[in-house]
């Protein structure tokens, strides 16, 4: 059965982190549902790129996904952190053991303030980890701890996406072939996730 991923888009989301992840997962046959965490389906990114999501969060708040991807972006993470419906959506999936996948500042700015790191190892961009009291920061491009998969930032977006693809498919051959197809060398040892 094909995995189904929710990619959360809040106003000000980091477009490269979102689109690279969407592209890599889609290439590997994983269905990505873009979810607007706003009042309208068209969400404007950090660099003013309008993106039309598949659904509003209100339209799929009760739907179950195999993973929830949370892109960064200074404004995007602020908007997600104060969106009670988005936090409830993430919390419900986390409690169900589904993959929770923040990248860039999302672990520190969206998950940590709501007690969603729960002592797990994670990575985030910059010095945001200095304000986190309920997680264990690890300085690597991608970190997995239980059902939490975090990426360091836009520079690690490919590693993050390929790592997530491997976790969802369990097929390192297909993931590696796709990385080679786009001339990307995976630096994360996917077999260790």
Tab-separated table of C-alpha atoms in Angstrom:
chain	number	residue	atom	x	y	z
A	1	UNK	CA	0.000	0.000	0.000
A	2	UNK	CA	1.239	3.459	-0.918
A	3	UNK	CA	2.231	5.754	1.965
A	4	UNK	CA	0.342	9.015	2.346
A	5	UNK	CA	2.163	12.038	3.733
A	6	UNK	CA	0.763	15.340	5.009
A	7	UNK	CA	2.991	18.294	4.121
A	8	UNK	CA	1.950	21.242	6.289
A	9	UNK	CA	2.113	24.661	4.640
A	10	UNK	CA	1.660	27.737	6.812
A	11	UNK	CA	2.122	31.306	5.570
A	12	UNK	CA	5.870	31.944	5.361
A	13	UNK	CA	6.920	28.280	4.980
A	14	UNK	CA	10.424	27.590	3.596
A	15	UNK	CA	9.639	26.596	0.024
A	16	UNK	CA	12.835	24.665	-0.751
A	17	UNK	CA	12.341	22.370	2.258
A	18	UNK	CA	8.731	21.727	1.266
A	19	UNK	CA	9.203	21.324	-2.490
A	20	UNK	CA	12.378	19.207	-2.352
A	21	UNK	CA	10.661	16.843	0.073
A	22	UNK	CA	7.516	16.710	-2.072
A	23	UNK	CA	9.575	16.086	-5.220
A	24	UNK	CA	11.742	13.282	-3.813
A	25	UNK	CA	8.857	11.479	-2.119
A	26	UNK	CA	6.693	11.722	-5.247
A	27	UNK	CA	9.516	10.364	-7.436
A	28	UNK	CA	9.609	7.315	-5.176
A	29	UNK	CA	5.886	6.656	-5.406
A	30	UNK	CA	4.905	8.158	-2.063
A	31	UNK	CA	1.712	10.205	-2.117
A	32	UNK	CA	2.134	13.697	-0.682
A	33	UNK	CA	-0.921	15.701	0.338
A	34	UNK	CA	-0.202	19.400	0.735
A	35	UNK	CA	-2.206	20.883	3.594
A	36	UNK	CA	-2.803	24.627	3.981
A	37	UNK	CA	-2.682	25.635	7.630
A	38	UNK	CA	-4.517	28.858	6.911
A	39	UNK	CA	-7.957	30.117	5.880
A	40	UNK	CA	-7.348	29.593	2.148
A	41	UNK	CA	-5.692	26.908	0.030
A	42	UNK	CA	-3.179	29.273	-1.570
A	43	UNK	CA	-0.351	29.803	0.887
A	44	UNK	CA	2.452	32.314	0.301
A	45	UNK	CA	5.942	31.019	1.135
A	46	UNK	CA	8.874	32.720	2.852
A	47	UNK	CA	10.083	34.142	-0.474
A	48	UNK	CA	6.578	35.156	-1.623
A	49	UNK	CA	5.893	32.119	-3.815
A	50	UNK	CA	2.157	31.332	-3.821
A	51	UNK	CA	1.476	27.602	-3.580
A	52	UNK	CA	-1.989	26.106	-3.814
A	53	UNK	CA	-2.393	23.230	-1.372
A	54	UNK	CA	-4.520	20.158	-1.971
A	55	UNK	CA	-6.645	20.763	1.122
A	56	UNK	CA	-7.218	23.109	4.011
A	57	UNK	CA	-6.254	21.610	7.356
A	58	UNK	CA	-9.890	21.978	8.412
A	59	UNK	CA	-10.868	19.650	5.539
A	60	UNK	CA	-8.536	16.831	6.551
A	61	UNK	CA	-7.974	17.404	10.280
A	62	UNK	CA	-9.379	13.968	11.140
A	63	UNK	CA	-7.664	12.086	8.307
A	64	UNK	CA	-4.783	9.756	9.173
A	65	UNK	CA	-1.427	10.028	7.424
A	66	UNK	CA	1.711	7.889	7.639
A	67	UNK	CA	3.883	10.946	8.267
A	68	UNK	CA	3.548	14.658	8.889
A	69	UNK	CA	6.239	16.878	7.317
A	70	UNK	CA	6.755	20.280	8.930
A	71	UNK	CA	8.902	22.695	6.885
A	72	UNK	CA	10.731	25.573	8.534
A	73	UNK	CA	10.807	29.234	7.658
A	74	UNK	CA	10.857	32.028	10.256
A	75	UNK	CA	7.270	33.090	9.642
A	76	UNK	CA	6.040	29.614	8.748
A	77	UNK	CA	7.130	28.079	12.027
A	78	UNK	CA	5.752	31.013	14.018
A	79	UNK	CA	2.406	30.595	12.256
A	80	UNK	CA	2.330	26.837	12.853
A	81	UNK	CA	3.327	27.187	16.511
A	82	UNK	CA	0.318	29.400	17.215
A	83	UNK	CA	-2.115	27.325	15.104
A	84	UNK	CA	-3.952	25.162	17.651
A	85	UNK	CA	-5.510	22.988	14.952
A	86	UNK	CA	-2.069	22.258	13.423
A	87	UNK	CA	-0.604	21.406	16.837
A	88	UNK	CA	-3.538	19.071	17.590
A	89	UNK	CA	-3.048	17.425	14.165
A	90	UNK	CA	0.671	16.876	14.810
A	91	UNK	CA	0.046	15.658	18.388
A	92	UNK	CA	-2.608	13.146	17.246
A	93	UNK	CA	-0.246	11.659	14.654
A	94	UNK	CA	2.641	11.588	17.127
A	95	UNK	CA	0.525	9.764	19.710
A	96	UNK	CA	-0.472	7.253	17.017
A	97	UNK	CA	3.225	6.546	16.342
A	98	UNK	CA	3.208	8.100	12.879
A	99	UNK	CA	6.380	9.772	11.630
A	100	UNK	CA	6.699	13.409	12.711
A	101	UNK	CA	9.181	15.157	10.413
A	102	UNK	CA	10.269	18.720	11.208
A	103	UNK	CA	13.026	20.394	9.231
A	104	UNK	CA	15.007	23.561	9.915
A	105	UNK	CA	13.607	25.537	12.851
A	106	UNK	CA	10.364	23.503	13.077
A	107	UNK	CA	11.562	21.110	15.795
A	108	UNK	CA	12.581	23.965	18.086
A	109	UNK	CA	9.859	26.460	17.220
A	110	UNK	CA	6.819	24.256	16.554
A	111	UNK	CA	7.336	21.005	18.476
A	112	UNK	CA	9.340	22.040	21.540
A	113	UNK	CA	6.993	24.770	22.852
A	114	UNK	CA	4.147	22.243	22.846
A	115	UNK	CA	6.023	19.408	24.578
A	116	UNK	CA	6.257	17.376	21.384
A	117	UNK	CA	9.973	16.560	21.530
A	118	UNK	CA	9.524	14.651	24.811
A	119	UNK	CA	13.231	14.053	25.453
A	120	UNK	CA	13.898	12.670	21.988
A	121	UNK	CA	17.033	13.378	19.966
A	122	UNK	CA	16.517	15.962	17.215
A	123	UNK	CA	18.306	18.492	15.017
A	124	UNK	CA	17.322	21.982	13.934
A	125	UNK	CA	18.948	24.944	12.227
A	126	UNK	CA	21.078	27.656	13.782
A	127	UNK	CA	21.042	28.200	17.513
A	128	UNK	CA	17.322	27.548	18.050
A	129	UNK	CA	18.275	24.442	20.061
A	130	UNK	CA	19.528	26.750	22.828
A	131	UNK	CA	15.935	27.518	23.841
A	132	UNK	CA	14.766	23.880	23.861
A	133	UNK	CA	14.453	22.201	27.244
A	134	UNK	CA	12.632	18.961	26.403
A	135	UNK	CA	14.763	17.473	23.604
A	136	UNK	CA	18.346	16.341	23.053
A	137	UNK	CA	20.050	18.290	20.260
A	138	UNK	CA	22.345	16.320	17.919
A	139	UNK	CA	24.426	18.216	15.345
A	140	UNK	CA	23.863	16.044	12.248
A	141	UNK	CA	22.094	16.668	8.916
A	142	UNK	CA	19.269	14.226	9.798
A	143	UNK	CA	18.389	12.648	13.133
A	144	UNK	CA	15.898	9.862	13.857
A	145	UNK	CA	14.607	8.993	17.313
A	146	UNK	CA	11.597	6.706	17.413
A	147	UNK	CA	8.940	8.225	15.178
A	148	UNK	CA	10.673	11.631	15.058
A	149	UNK	CA	12.777	12.365	11.958
A	150	UNK	CA	14.300	15.845	11.938
A	151	UNK	CA	16.409	17.684	9.381
A	152	UNK	CA	18.927	20.426	10.043
A	153	UNK	CA	17.764	22.915	7.437
A	154	UNK	CA	17.501	23.754	3.782
A	155	UNK	CA	21.051	22.475	3.162
A	156	UNK	CA	20.004	19.052	4.439
A	157	UNK	CA	16.679	18.946	2.566
A	158	UNK	CA	17.786	16.197	0.160
A	159	UNK	CA	19.183	14.020	2.969
A	160	UNK	CA	15.979	14.618	4.938
A	161	UNK	CA	13.744	13.690	1.993
A	162	UNK	CA	15.734	10.584	1.032
A	163	UNK	CA	15.854	9.452	4.675
A	164	UNK	CA	12.086	9.846	4.967
A	165	UNK	CA	11.594	7.975	1.684
A	166	UNK	CA	13.707	5.114	2.971
A	167	UNK	CA	11.777	4.939	6.237
A	168	UNK	CA	8.474	4.862	4.365
A	169	UNK	CA	9.461	2.341	1.701
A	170	UNK	CA	12.183	0.307	3.395
A	171	UNK	CA	13.791	0.074	-0.034
A	172	UNK	CA	17.313	1.496	0.049
A	173	UNK	CA	17.970	0.280	-3.516
A	174	UNK	CA	15.182	2.431	-5.001
A	175	UNK	CA	16.106	5.389	-2.813
A	176	UNK	CA	19.781	5.140	-3.804
A	177	UNK	CA	18.892	4.726	-7.492
A	178	UNK	CA	16.740	7.849	-7.358
A	179	UNK	CA	19.535	9.780	-5.646
A	180	UNK	CA	21.959	8.666	-8.357
A	181	UNK	CA	19.393	9.562	-11.030
A	182	UNK	CA	19.450	13.190	-9.912
A	183	UNK	CA	23.234	13.047	-9.370
A	184	UNK	CA	22.941	13.364	-5.598
A	185	UNK	CA	25.186	11.486	-3.223
A	186	UNK	CA	23.404	10.475	-0.060
A	187	UNK	CA	25.590	11.289	2.939
A	188	UNK	CA	23.298	9.731	5.519
A	189	UNK	CA	23.680	5.972	5.957
A	190	UNK	CA	20.032	5.081	5.388
A	191	UNK	CA	20.475	1.549	6.732
A	192	UNK	CA	21.222	2.979	10.194
A	193	UNK	CA	17.872	4.809	10.529
